[in-house]
XYZ file of C-alpha atoms in Angstrom:
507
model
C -1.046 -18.768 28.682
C -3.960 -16.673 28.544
C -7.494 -18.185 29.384
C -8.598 -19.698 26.122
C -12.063 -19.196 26.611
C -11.729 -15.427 26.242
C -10.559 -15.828 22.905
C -12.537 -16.125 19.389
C -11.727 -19.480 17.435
C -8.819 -17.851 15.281
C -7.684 -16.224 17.890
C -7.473 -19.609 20.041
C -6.037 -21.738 17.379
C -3.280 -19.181 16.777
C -2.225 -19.880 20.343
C 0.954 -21.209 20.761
C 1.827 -21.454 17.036
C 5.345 -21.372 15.415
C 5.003 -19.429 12.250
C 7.461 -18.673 9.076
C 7.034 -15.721 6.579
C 8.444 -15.161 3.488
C 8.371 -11.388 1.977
C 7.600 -10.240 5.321
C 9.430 -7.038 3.936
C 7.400 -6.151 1.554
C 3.734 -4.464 1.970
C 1.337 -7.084 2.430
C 4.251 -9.179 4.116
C 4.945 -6.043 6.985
C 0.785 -5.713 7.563
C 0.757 -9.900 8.191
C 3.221 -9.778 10.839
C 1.779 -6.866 12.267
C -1.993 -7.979 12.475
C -0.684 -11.429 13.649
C 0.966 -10.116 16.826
C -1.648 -7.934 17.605
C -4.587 -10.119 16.962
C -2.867 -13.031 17.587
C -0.313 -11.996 20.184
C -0.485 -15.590 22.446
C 1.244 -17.601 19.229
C 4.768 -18.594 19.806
C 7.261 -16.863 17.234
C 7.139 -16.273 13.730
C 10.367 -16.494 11.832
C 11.009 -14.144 8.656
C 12.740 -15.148 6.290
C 15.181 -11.965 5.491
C 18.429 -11.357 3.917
C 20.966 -8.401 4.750
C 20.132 -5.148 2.827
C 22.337 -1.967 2.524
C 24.873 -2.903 4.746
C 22.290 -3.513 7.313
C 21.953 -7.406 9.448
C 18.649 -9.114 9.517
C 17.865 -8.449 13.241
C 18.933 -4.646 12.301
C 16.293 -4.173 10.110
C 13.556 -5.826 11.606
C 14.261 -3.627 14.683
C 13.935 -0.364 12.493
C 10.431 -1.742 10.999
C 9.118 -0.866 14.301
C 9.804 2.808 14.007
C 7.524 2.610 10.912
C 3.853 4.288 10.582
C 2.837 0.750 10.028
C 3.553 -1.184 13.561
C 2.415 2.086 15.922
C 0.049 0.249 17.590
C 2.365 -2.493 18.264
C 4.950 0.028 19.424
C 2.116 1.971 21.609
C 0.074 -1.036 22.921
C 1.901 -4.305 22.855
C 5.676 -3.378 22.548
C 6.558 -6.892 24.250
C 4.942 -8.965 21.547
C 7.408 -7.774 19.282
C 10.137 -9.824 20.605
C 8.503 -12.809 18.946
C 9.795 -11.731 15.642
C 12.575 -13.454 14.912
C 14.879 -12.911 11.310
C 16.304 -15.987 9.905
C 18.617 -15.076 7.573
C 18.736 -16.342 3.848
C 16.951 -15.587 0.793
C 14.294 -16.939 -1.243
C 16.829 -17.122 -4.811
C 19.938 -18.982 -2.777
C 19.770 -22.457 -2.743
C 17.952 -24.477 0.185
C 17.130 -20.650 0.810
C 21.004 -19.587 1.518
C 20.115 -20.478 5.070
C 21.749 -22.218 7.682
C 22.013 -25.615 8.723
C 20.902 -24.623 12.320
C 18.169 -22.604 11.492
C 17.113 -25.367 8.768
C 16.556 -28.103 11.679
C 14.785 -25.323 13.682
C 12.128 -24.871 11.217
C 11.631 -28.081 10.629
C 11.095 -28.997 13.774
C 8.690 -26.085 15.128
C 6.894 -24.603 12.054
C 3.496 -24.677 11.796
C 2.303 -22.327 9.340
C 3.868 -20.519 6.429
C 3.131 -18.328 4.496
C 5.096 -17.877 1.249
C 4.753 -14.233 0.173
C 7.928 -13.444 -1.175
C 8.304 -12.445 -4.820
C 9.463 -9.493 -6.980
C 6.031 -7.799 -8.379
C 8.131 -5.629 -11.054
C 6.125 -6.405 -13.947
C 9.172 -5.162 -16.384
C 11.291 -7.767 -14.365
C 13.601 -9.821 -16.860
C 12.265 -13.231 -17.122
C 15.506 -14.703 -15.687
C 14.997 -12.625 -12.821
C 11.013 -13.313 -12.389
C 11.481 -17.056 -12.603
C 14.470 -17.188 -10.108
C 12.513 -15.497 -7.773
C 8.635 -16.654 -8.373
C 8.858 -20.010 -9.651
C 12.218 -21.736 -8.150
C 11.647 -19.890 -5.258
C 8.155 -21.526 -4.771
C 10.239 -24.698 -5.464
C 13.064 -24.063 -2.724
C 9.713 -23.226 -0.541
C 7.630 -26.345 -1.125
C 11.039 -28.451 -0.638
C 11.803 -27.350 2.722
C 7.979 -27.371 3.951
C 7.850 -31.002 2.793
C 10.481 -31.753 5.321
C 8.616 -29.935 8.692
C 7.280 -32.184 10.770
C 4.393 -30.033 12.519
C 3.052 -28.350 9.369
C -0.394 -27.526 9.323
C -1.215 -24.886 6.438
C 0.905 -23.861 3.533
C -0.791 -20.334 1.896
C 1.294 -19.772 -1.364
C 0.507 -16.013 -2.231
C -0.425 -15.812 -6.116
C -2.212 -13.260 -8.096
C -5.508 -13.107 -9.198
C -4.309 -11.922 -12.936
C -2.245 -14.761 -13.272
C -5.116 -16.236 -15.963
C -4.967 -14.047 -18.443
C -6.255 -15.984 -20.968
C -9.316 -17.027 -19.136
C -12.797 -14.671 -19.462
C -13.699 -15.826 -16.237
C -10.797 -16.840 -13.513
C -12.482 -19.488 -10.934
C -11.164 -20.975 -7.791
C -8.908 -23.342 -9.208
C -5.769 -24.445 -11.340
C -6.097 -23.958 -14.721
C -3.457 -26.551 -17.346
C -0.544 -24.499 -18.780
C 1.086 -25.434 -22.316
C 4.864 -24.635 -20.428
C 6.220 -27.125 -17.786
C 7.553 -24.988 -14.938
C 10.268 -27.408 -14.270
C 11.450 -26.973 -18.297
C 11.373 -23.210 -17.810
C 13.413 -23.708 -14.798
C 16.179 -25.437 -16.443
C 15.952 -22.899 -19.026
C 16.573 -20.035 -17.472
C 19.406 -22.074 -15.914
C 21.618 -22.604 -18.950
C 20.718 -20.441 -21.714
C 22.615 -17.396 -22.230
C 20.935 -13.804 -21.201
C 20.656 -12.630 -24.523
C 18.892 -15.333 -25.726
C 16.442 -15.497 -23.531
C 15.420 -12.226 -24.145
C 14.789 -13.035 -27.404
C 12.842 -15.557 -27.133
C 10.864 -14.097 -24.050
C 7.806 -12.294 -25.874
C 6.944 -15.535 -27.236
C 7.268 -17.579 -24.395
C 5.051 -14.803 -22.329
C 2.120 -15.161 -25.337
C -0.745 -14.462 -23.830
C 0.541 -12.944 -20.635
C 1.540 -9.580 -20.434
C 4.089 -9.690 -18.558
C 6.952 -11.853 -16.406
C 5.353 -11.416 -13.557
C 2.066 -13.326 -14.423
C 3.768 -15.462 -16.354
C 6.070 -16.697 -13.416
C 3.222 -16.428 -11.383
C 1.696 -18.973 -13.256
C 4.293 -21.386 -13.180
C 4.842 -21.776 -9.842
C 0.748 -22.208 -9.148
C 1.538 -25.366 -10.993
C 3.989 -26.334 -8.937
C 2.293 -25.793 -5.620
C -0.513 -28.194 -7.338
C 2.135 -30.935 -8.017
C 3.139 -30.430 -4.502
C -0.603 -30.995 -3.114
C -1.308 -34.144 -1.645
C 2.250 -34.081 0.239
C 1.400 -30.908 1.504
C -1.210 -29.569 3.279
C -1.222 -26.306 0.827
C -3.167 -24.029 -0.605
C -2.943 -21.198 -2.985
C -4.330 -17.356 -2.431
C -5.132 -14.907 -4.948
C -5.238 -10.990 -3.839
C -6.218 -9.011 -7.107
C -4.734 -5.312 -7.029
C -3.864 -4.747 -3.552
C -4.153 -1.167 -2.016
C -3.648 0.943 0.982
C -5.460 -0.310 4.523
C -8.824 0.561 4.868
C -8.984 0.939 8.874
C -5.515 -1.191 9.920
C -2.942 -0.786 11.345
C -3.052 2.732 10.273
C -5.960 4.277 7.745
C -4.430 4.871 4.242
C -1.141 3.220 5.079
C 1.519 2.713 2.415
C 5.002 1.743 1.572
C 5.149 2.573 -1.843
C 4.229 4.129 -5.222
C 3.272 0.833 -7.121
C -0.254 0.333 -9.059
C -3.274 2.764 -7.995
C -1.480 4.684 -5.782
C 1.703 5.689 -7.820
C -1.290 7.182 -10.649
C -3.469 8.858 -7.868
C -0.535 11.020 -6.776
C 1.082 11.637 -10.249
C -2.890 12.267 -11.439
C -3.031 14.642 -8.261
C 0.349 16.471 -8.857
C -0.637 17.256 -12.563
C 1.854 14.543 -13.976
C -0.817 11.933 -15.290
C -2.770 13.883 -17.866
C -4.046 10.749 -19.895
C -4.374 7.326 -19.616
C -5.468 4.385 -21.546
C -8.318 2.841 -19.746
C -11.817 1.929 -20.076
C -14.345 3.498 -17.466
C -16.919 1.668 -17.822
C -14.697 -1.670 -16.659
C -14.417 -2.737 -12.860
C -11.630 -1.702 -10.572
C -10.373 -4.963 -9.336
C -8.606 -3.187 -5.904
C -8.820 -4.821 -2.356
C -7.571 -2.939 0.351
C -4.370 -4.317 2.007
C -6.116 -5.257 5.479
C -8.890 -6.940 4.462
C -6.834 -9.820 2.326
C -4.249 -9.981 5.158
C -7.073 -10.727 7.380
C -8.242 -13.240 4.235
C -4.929 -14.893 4.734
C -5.014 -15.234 8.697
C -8.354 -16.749 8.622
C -7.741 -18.815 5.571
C -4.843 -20.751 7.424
C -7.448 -21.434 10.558
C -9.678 -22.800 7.952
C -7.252 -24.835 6.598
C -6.532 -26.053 10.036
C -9.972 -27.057 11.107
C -9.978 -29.648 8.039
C -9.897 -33.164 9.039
C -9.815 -33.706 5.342
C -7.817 -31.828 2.551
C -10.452 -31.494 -0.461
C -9.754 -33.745 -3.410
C -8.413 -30.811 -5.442
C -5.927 -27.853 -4.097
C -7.741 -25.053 -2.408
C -8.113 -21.508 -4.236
C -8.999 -18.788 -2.973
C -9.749 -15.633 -4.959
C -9.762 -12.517 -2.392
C -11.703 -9.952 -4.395
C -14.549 -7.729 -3.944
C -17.892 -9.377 -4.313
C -20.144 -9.339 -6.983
C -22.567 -7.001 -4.976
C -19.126 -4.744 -4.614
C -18.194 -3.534 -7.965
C -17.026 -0.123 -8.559
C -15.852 0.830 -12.262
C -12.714 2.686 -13.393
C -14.891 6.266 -14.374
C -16.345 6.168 -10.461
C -12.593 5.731 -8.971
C -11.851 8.770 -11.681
C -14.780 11.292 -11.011
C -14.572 10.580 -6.927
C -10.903 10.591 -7.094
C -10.677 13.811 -8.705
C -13.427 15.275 -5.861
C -11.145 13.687 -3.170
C -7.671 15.465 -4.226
C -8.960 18.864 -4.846
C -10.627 18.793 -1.133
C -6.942 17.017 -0.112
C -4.663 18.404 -2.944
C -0.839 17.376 -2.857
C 1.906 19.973 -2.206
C 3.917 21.396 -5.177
C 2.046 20.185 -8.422
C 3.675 20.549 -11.599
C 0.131 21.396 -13.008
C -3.517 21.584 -12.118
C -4.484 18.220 -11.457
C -7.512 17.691 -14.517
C -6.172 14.403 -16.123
C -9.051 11.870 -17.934
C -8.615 8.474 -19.046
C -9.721 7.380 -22.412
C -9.944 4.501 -24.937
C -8.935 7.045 -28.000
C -5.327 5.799 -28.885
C -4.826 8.797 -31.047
C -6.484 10.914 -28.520
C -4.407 9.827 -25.964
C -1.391 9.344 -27.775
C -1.961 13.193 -28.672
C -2.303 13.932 -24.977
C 0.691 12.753 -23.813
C 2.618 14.462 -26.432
C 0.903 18.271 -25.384
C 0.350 17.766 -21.645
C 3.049 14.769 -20.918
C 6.042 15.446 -22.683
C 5.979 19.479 -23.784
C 5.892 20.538 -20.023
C 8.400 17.719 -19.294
C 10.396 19.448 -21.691
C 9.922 22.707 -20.860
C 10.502 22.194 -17.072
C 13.684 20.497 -17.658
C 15.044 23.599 -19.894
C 14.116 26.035 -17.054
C 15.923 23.976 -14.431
C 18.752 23.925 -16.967
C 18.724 27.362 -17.688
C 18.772 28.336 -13.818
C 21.553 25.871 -13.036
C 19.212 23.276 -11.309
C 19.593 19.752 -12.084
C 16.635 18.050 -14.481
C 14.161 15.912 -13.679
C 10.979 16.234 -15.309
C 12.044 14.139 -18.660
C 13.262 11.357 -16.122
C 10.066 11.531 -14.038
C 8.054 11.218 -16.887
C 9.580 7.956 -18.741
C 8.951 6.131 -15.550
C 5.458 7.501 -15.539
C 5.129 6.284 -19.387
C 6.504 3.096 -18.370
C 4.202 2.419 -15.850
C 1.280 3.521 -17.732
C 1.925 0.820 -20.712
C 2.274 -1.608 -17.690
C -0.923 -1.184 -16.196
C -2.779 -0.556 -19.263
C -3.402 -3.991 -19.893
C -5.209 -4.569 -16.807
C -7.093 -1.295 -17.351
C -8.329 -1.913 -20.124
C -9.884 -5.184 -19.760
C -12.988 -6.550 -18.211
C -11.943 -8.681 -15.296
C -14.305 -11.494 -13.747
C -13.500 -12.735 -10.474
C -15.394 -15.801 -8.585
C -14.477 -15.908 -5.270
C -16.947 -17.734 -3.639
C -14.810 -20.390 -1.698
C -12.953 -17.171 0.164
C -16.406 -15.464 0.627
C -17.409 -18.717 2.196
C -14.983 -18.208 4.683
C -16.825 -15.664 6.477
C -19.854 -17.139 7.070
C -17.676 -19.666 8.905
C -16.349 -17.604 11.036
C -18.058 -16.390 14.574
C -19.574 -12.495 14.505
C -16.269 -11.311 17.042
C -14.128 -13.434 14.714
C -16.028 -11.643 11.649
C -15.051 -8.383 13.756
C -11.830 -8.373 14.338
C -10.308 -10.127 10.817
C -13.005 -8.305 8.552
C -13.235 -8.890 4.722
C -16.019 -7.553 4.232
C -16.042 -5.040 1.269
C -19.409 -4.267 1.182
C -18.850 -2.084 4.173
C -16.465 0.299 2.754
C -17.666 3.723 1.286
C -15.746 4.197 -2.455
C -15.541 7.467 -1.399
C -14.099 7.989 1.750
C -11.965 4.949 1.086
C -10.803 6.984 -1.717
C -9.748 9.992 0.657
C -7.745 7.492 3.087
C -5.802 6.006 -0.177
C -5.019 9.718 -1.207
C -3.909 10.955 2.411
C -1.772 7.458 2.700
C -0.734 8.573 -0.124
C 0.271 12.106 0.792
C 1.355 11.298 4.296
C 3.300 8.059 3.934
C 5.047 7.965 0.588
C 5.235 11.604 -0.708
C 5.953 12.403 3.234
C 3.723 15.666 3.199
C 1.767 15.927 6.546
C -1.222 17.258 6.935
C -0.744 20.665 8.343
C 0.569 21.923 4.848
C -3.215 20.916 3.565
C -3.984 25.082 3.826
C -1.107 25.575 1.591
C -1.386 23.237 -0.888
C -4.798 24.410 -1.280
C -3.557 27.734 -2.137
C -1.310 26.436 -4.677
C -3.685 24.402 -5.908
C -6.194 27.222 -6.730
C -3.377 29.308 -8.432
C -2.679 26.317 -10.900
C -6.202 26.875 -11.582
C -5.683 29.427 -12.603
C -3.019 28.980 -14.610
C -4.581 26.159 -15.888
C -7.095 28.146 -17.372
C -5.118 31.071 -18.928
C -2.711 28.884 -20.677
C -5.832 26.460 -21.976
C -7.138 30.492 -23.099
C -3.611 31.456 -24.902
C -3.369 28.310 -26.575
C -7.330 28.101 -28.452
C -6.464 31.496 -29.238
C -3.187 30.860 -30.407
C -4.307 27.749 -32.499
C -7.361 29.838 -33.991
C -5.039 32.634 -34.988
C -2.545 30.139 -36.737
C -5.638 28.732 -38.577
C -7.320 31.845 -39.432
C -3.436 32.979 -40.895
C -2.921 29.696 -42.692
C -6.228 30.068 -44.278
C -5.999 33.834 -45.231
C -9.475 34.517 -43.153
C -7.266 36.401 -40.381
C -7.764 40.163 -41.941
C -12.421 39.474 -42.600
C -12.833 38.200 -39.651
C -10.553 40.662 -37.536
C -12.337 43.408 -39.827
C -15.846 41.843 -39.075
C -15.603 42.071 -34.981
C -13.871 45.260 -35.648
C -10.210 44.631 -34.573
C -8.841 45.661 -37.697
């Protein structure tokens, strides 16, 4: 063991620690385990909780995460830490967590921390499906962590929208008119159809399963404090990394990102949103390293608080930036780094017009979606623009809830946090916000973007900038044959065609 005196606090209560993750799969899950053996490379093990997937074993797939964008510096720098990830197979919706007796007694014995991250974020998710995985799941969680012996710090990963009903969200649990444990018998016994029936009055006021579920199993986590040495953690919409492990990186499509690179392909024309409202975003590294240090604080109490610890991890007051100044610098940002092969020039505007928009998506949404799709057809290609752009209406009606509402976030338990913490600590597990520039954090999110989920490298940059200029152009004489086109049909319909054409002397 390494000299602990050459470590910073976290990094020397970290030493030596058994860990277990759930959703260590997923985004935020991958950039936890990744930070914690680099930062925090003298702890023991951590154990992931994973189940098989495509054919492919536990051990299989956590060996092909380090091949990923994601653990390079792991790969480059510490390659032998890796070996202290360890799969335990099982899975979050089988009961006592499908896994087995063996590996039961092992974590019961040697765990330390968890932290519960699993959960399906589909926010279309059936609410069979949502509770199953977000609320008994929690329970199947909080059963098995009542039975370790070492346990120091529980973080149960929530969602800082999970209030929706609430002007102002503060750190703690708010009362719920639905028992999580009825719901959970519900879901149990009645029949499929049914309970889709009755779902959009059981969700009233949330928007969604996701929130809903969400909600429940903060509840449950509550119940559970006083046995447990818990808390709860609320990320608001997480994005790609600011600075780690790699600028920009992401796995996937979902929230902001998915509508920057549809916006910057052409797709995204409209949107329903209100500009003058906050973007609630956090980049991914900066809550991971919200998590990390959250579980040290956790474990330098001699004394759990009377009520459950909440922690809100989003921006600061003094770091708000609103929907029209992610719009206007986002738009700057992908015509300097445009994507490759846009379906149109990227010129897209969000509004809070219904009509408006609702007559935007039918022109610049679903005509060229249309169009495209009778071109491939009638060169013998197969069609995909119709397809492309349900999911992209889909997702729109989604997110449009949170876009179009005025957010307010106190987080001043997790801001606390940081003045805790020593400057090297402060250093190397950052959350500080305030230090980003919108702007060039906008570029990174756009060139993640670009790079890790629509796999376009860099070096084609020259070329899509060609293409993008072209579309400009095209842009512009199709905007020109369509006023004139319009103008001619009204000047027809209203018999002033033949005057005026005589007046400027085209007659």
């Amino acid at each position: 063991m390494k000299d602990l005196a050459k470590k910073t606090p976290v990094q020397a209560w970290y030493t030596g620690k058994t860990i277990f993750v759930t959703g260590g799969s997923g985004f935020m899950g991958k950039v936890l385990l990744e930070k914690l053996l680099y930062a925090c490379s003298d702890l023991e093990r951590i154990y992931v909780l994973m189940r098989p997937k495509r054919g492919k074993a536990p051990q299989t797939r956590i060996d092909d995460w380090l091949k990923l964008p994601v653990f390079k510096r792991i790969r480059e720098e510490k390659p032998e830490v890796y070996k202290k990830l360890v799969p335990i197979p099982g899975d979050v919706t089988s009961d006592r967590l499908g896994i087995s007796p063996e590996h039961e007694k092992l974590l019961i014995e040697t765990t330390e921390i968890v932290f519960h991250c699993a959960a399906t974020l589909k926010l279309e998710a059936k609410l069979k499906d949502a509770i199953e995985m977000n609320t008994v799941g929690t329970k199947r969680i909080l059963d098995l962590c009542q039975q370790m012996k070492r346990l120091q710090a529980l973080l149960h990963l929530s969602t800082a929208f999970c209030y929706c009903d609430k002007e102002v969200l503060t750190e703690k649990v708010h009362d719920f008119h639905h028992n999580p444990y009825d719901l959970m018998r519900t879901v149990e016994w009645m029949d499929e159809k049914a309970l889709e029936t009755i779902t959009p009055t059981l969700l009233t006021p949330h928007p969604n399963t996701y929130t809903y579920s969400k909600r429940l199993a903060e509840m449950m986590v509550r119940d559970a404090y006083g046995k447990l040495r818990v808390c709860i953690v609320r990320p608001s919409i997480v994005c790609p990394a600011n600075a780690e492990p790699v600028e920009g990186w992401v796995d996937s499509l979902n929230g902001p990102v998915g509508i920057m690179v549809a916006g910057g392909k052409g797709i995204i024309r409209s949107m329903l949103c209100n500009g003058e409202y906050n973007a609630e975003v956090i980049p991914v590294d900066l809550a991971i390293n919200g998590l990390i240090t959250i579980a040290y604080t956790m474990g330098q109490m001699a004394e759990m608080p009377p009520e459950i610890p909440v922690y809100n991890i989003t921006c600061s007051e003094t770091k708000r930036t609103t929907w029209k100044d992610v719009l206007d610098l986002g738009k700057a940002t992908a015509y300097e780094y445009p994507f490759e092969a846009g379906v149109w020039y990227p010129d897209g505007d969000i509004t809070m017009n219904k009509a408006y928009h609702t007559m935007c998506v039918v022109l610049f949404h679903w005509l060229p979606a249309y169009l495209i799709d009778f071109l491939m057809y009638c060169f013998g290609q197969k069609r995909f623009m119709c397809r492309i752009q349900n999911m992209v209406t889909e997702g729109l009606s989604l997110l449009q809830f949170f876009t179009t509402r005025q957010w307010d976030f106190k987080s001043y338990q997790y801001q606390a946090i940081a003045k805790n913490l020593t400057p090297e600590d402060n250093v190397i597990f950052t959350m500080d916000a305030d230090a980003i520039d919108t702007k060039d954090y906008l570029r990174r999110i756009i060139l993640g973007g670009r790079q890790y989920c629509m796999k376009e490298p860099l070096s084609t940059l020259p070329k899509a900038r060609i293409q993008l200029k072209m579309l400009y152009v095209l842009d512009k004489v199709a905007k020109a044959f369509m006023l004139y086109l319009m103008l001619w049909l009204f000047l027809t319909i209203t018999g002033l065609r033949a005057p005026v054409y005589e007046m400027l002397g085209w007659a």
